[in-house]
JSON list of C-alpha atoms in Angstrom, two decimals:
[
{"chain": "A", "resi": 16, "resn": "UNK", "atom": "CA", "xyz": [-9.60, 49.43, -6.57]},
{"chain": "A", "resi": 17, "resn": "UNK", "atom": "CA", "xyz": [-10.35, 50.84, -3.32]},
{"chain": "A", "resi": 18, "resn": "UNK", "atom": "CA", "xyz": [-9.94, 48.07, -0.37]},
{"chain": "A", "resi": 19, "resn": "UNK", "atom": "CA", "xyz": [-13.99, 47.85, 1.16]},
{"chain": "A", "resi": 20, "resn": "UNK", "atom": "CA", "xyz": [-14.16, 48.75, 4.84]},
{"chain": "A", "resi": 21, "resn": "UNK", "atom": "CA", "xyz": [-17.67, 46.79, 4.82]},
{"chain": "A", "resi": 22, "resn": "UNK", "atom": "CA", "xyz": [-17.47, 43.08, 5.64]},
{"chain": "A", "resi": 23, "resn": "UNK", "atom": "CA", "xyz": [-19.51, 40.28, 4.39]},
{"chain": "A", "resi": 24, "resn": "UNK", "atom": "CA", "xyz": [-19.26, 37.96, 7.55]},
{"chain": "A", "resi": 25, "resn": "UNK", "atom": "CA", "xyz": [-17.09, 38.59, 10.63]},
{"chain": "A", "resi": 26, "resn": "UNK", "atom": "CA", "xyz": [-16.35, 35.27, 12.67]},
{"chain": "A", "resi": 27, "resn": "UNK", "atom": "CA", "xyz": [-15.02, 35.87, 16.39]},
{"chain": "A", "resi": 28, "resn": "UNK", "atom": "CA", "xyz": [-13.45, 32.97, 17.54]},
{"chain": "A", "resi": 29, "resn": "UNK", "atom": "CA", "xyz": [-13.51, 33.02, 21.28]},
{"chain": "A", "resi": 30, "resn": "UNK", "atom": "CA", "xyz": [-14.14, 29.46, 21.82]},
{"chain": "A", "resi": 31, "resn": "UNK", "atom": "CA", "xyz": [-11.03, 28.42, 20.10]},
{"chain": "A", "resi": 32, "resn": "UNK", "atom": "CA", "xyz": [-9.08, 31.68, 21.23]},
{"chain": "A", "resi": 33, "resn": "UNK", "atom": "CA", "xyz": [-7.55, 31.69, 17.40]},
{"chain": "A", "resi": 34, "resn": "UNK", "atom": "CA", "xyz": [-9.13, 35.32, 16.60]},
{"chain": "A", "resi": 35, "resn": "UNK", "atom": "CA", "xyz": [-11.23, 37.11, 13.94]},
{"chain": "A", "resi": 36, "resn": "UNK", "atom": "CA", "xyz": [-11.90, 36.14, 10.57]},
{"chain": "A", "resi": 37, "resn": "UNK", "atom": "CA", "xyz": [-13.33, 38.98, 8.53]},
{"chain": "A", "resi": 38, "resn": "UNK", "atom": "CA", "xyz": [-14.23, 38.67, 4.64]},
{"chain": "A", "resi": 39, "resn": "UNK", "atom": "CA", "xyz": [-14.77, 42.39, 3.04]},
{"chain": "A", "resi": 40, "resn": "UNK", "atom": "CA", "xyz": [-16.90, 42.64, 0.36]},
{"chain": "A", "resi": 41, "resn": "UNK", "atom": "CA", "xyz": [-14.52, 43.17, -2.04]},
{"chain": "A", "resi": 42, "resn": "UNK", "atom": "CA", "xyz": [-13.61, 39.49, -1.22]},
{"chain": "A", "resi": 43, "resn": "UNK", "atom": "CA", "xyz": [-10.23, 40.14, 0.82]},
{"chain": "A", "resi": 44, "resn": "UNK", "atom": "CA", "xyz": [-9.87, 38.04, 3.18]},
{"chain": "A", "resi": 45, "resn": "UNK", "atom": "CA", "xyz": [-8.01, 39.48, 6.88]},
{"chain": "A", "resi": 46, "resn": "UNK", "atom": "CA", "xyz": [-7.32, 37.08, 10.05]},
{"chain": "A", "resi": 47, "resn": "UNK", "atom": "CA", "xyz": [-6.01, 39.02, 13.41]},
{"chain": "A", "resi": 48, "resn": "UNK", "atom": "CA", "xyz": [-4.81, 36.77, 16.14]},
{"chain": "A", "resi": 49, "resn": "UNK", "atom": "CA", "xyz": [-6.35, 38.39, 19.40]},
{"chain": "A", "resi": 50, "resn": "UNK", "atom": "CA", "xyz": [-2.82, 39.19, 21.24]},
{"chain": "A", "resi": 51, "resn": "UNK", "atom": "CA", "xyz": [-2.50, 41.47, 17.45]},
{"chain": "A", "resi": 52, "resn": "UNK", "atom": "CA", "xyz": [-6.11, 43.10, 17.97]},
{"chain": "A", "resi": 53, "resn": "UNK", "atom": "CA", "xyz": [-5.20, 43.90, 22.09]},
{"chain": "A", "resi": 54, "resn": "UNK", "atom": "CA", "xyz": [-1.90, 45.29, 20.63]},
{"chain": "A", "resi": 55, "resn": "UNK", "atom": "CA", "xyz": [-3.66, 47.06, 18.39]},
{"chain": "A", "resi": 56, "resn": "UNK", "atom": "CA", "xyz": [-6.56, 48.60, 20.96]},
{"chain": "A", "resi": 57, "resn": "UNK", "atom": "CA", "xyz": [-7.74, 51.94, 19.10]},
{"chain": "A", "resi": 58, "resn": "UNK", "atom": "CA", "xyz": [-8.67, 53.57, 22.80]},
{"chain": "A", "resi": 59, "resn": "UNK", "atom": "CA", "xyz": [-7.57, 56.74, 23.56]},
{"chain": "A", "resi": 60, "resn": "UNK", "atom": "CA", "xyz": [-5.65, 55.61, 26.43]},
{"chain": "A", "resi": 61, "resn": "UNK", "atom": "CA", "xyz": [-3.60, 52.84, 24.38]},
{"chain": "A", "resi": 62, "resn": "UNK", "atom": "CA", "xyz": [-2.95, 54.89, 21.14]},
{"chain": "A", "resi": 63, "resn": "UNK", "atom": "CA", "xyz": [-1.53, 57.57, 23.54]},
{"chain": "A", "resi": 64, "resn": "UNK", "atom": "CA", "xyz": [0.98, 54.76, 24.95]},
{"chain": "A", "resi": 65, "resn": "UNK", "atom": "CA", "xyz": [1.94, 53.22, 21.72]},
{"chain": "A", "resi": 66, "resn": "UNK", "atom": "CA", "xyz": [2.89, 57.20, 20.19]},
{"chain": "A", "resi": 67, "resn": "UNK", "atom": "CA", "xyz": [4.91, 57.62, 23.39]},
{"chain": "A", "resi": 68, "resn": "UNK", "atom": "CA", "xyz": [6.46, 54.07, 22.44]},
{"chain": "A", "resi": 69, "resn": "UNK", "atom": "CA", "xyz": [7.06, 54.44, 18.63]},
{"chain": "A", "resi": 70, "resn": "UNK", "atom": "CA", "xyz": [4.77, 51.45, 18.01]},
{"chain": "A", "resi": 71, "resn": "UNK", "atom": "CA", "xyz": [2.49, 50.32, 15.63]},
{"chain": "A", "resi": 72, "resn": "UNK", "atom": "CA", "xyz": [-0.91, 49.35, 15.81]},
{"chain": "A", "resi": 73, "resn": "UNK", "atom": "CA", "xyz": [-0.85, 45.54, 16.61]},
{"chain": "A", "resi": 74, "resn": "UNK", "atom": "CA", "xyz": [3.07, 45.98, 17.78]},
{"chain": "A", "resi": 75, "resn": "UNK", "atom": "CA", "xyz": [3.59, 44.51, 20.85]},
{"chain": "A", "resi": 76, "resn": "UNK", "atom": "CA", "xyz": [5.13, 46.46, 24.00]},
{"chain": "A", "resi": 77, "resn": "UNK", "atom": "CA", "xyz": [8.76, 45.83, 24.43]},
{"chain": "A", "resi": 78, "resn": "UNK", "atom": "CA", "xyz": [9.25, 43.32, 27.95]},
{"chain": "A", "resi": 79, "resn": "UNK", "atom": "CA", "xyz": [10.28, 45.61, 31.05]},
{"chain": "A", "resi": 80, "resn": "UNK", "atom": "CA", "xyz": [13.59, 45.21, 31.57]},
{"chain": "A", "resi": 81, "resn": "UNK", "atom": "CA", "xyz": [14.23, 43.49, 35.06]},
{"chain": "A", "resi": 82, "resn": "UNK", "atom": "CA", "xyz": [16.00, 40.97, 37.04]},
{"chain": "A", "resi": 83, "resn": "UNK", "atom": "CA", "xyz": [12.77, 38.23, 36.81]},
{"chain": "A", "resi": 84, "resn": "UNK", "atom": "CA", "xyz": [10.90, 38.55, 33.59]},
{"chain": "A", "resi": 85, "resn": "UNK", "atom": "CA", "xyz": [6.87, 38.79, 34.82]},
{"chain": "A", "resi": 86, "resn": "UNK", "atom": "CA", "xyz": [3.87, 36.51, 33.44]},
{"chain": "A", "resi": 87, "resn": "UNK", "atom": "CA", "xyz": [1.63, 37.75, 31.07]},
{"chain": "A", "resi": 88, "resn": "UNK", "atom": "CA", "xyz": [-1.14, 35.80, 30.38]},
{"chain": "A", "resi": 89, "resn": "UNK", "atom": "CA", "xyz": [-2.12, 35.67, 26.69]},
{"chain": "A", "resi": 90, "resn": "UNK", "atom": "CA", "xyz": [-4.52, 38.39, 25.69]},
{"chain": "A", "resi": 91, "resn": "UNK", "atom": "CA", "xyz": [-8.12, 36.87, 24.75]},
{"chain": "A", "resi": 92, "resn": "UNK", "atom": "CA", "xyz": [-11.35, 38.62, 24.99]},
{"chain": "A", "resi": 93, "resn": "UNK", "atom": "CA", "xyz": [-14.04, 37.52, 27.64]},
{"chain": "A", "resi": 94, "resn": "UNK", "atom": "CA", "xyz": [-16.70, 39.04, 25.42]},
{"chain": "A", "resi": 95, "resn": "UNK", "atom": "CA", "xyz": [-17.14, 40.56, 22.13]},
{"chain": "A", "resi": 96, "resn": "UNK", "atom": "CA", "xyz": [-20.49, 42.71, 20.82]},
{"chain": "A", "resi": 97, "resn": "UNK", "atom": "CA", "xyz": [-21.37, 44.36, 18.11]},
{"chain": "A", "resi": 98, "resn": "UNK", "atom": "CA", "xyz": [-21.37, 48.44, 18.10]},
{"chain": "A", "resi": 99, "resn": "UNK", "atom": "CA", "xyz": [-24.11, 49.35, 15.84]},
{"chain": "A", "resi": 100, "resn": "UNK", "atom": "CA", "xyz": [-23.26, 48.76, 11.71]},
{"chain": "A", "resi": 101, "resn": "UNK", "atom": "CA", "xyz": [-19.65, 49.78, 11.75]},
{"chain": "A", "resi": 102, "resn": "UNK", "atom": "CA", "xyz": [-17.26, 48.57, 14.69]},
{"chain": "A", "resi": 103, "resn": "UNK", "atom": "CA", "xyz": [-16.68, 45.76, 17.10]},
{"chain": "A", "resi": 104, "resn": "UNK", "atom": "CA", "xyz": [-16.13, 45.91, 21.01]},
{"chain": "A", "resi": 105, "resn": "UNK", "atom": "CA", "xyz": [-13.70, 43.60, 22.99]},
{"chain": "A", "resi": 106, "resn": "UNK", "atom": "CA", "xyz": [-13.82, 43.04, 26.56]},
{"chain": "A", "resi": 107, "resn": "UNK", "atom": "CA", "xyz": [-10.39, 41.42, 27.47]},
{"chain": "A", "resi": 108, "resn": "UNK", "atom": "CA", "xyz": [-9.35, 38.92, 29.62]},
{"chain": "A", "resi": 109, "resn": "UNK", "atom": "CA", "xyz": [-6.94, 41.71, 31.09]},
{"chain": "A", "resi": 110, "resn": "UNK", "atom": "CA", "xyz": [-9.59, 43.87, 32.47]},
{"chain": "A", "resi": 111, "resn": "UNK", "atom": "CA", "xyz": [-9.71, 46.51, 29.54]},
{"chain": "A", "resi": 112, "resn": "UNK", "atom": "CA", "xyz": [-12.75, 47.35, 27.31]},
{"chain": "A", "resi": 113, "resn": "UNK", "atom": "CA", "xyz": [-12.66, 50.68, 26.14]},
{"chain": "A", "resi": 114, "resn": "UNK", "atom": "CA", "xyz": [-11.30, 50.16, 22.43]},
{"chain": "A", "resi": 115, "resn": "UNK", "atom": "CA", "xyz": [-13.62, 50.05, 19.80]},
{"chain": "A", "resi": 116, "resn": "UNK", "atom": "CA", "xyz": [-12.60, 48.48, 16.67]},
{"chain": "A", "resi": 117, "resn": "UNK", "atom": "CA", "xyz": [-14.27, 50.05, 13.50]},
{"chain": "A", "resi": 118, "resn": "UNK", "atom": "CA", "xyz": [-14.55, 48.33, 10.46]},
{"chain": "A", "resi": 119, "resn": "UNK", "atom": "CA", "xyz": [-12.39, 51.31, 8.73]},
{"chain": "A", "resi": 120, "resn": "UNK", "atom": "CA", "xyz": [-9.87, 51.16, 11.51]},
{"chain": "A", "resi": 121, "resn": "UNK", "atom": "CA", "xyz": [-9.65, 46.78, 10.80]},
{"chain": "A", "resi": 122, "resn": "UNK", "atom": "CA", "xyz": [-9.34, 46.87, 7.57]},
{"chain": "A", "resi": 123, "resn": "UNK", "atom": "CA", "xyz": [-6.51, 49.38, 7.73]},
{"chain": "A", "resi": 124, "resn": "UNK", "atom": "CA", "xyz": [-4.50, 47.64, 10.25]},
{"chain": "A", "resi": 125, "resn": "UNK", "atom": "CA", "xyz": [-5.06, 44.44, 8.16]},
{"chain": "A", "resi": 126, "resn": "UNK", "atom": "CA", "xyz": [-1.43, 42.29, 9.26]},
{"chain": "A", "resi": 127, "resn": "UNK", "atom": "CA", "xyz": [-1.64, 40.22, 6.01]},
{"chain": "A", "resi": 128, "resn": "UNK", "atom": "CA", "xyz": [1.23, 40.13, 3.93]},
{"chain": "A", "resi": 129, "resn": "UNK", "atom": "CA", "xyz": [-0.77, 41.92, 1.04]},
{"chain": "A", "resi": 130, "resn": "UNK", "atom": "CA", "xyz": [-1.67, 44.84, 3.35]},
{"chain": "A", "resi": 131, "resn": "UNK", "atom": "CA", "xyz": [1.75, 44.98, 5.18]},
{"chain": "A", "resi": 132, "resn": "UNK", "atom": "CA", "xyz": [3.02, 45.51, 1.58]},
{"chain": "A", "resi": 133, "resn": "UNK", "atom": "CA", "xyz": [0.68, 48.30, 0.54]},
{"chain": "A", "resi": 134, "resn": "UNK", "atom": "CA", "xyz": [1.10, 49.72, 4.08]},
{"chain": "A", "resi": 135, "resn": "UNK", "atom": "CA", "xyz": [4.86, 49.87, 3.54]},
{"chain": "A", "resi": 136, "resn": "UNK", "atom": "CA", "xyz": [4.67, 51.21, 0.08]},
{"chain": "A", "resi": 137, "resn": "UNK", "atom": "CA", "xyz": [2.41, 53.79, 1.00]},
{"chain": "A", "resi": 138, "resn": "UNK", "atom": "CA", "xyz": [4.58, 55.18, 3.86]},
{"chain": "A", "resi": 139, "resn": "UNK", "atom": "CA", "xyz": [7.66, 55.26, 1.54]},
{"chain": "A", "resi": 140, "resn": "UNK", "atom": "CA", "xyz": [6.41, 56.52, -1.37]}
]
């Protein structure tokens, strides 16, 4: 069966700061904690520093190596608004906006363990 890229309800939980809850139509189920989804930031500008880096969407950036580690302040969206049918926009507490998060682009970055495994599977075989 082909994983749906459609979902059924999509619950952003800024008030709580514990993420997105989406539930696809085909009844999967994916939760990404909002440091994963500003890891993940599909923007030109952020996919072009995670190649350089060898990361993954969702992967966070390796600490600068230095004598006094610096503060990062969680990463939790100030806003978040619909983009027509098919994506979702974040404005983060950082400053950045630019991503936009398709519904495609979610459900193929899904980070639960079913996904990870079929993710894994797929590169490798």
């Amino acid at each position: 069966m082909t994983p749906s890229v459609d979902p059924s309800s999509v619950k952003v939980n800024l008030t709580t700061g514990t993420g997105v809850d989406i539930e696809w139509k085909d009844g999967h189920r994916s939760h990404y904690s909002f440091p994963f989804l500003r890891d993940a930031c599909p923007c030109a500008l952020c996919d072009d520093e995670r190649s350089k880096s060898g990361r993954e969407p969702g992967e966070s950036p390796k600490p600068a190596t230095g004598e006094l580690p610096m503060f990062k302040a969680a990463a939790k969206p100030t806003s978040a608004e619909g983009v027509g049918k098919y994506a979702i926009k974040f404005h983060w507490n950082d400053g950045h906006e630019l991503g936009i998060y398709s519904w495609q682009f979610l459900r193929d970055v899904c980070p639960c363990e079913e996904c990870k495994a079929a993710h894994t599977s797929a590169k490798t075989g």
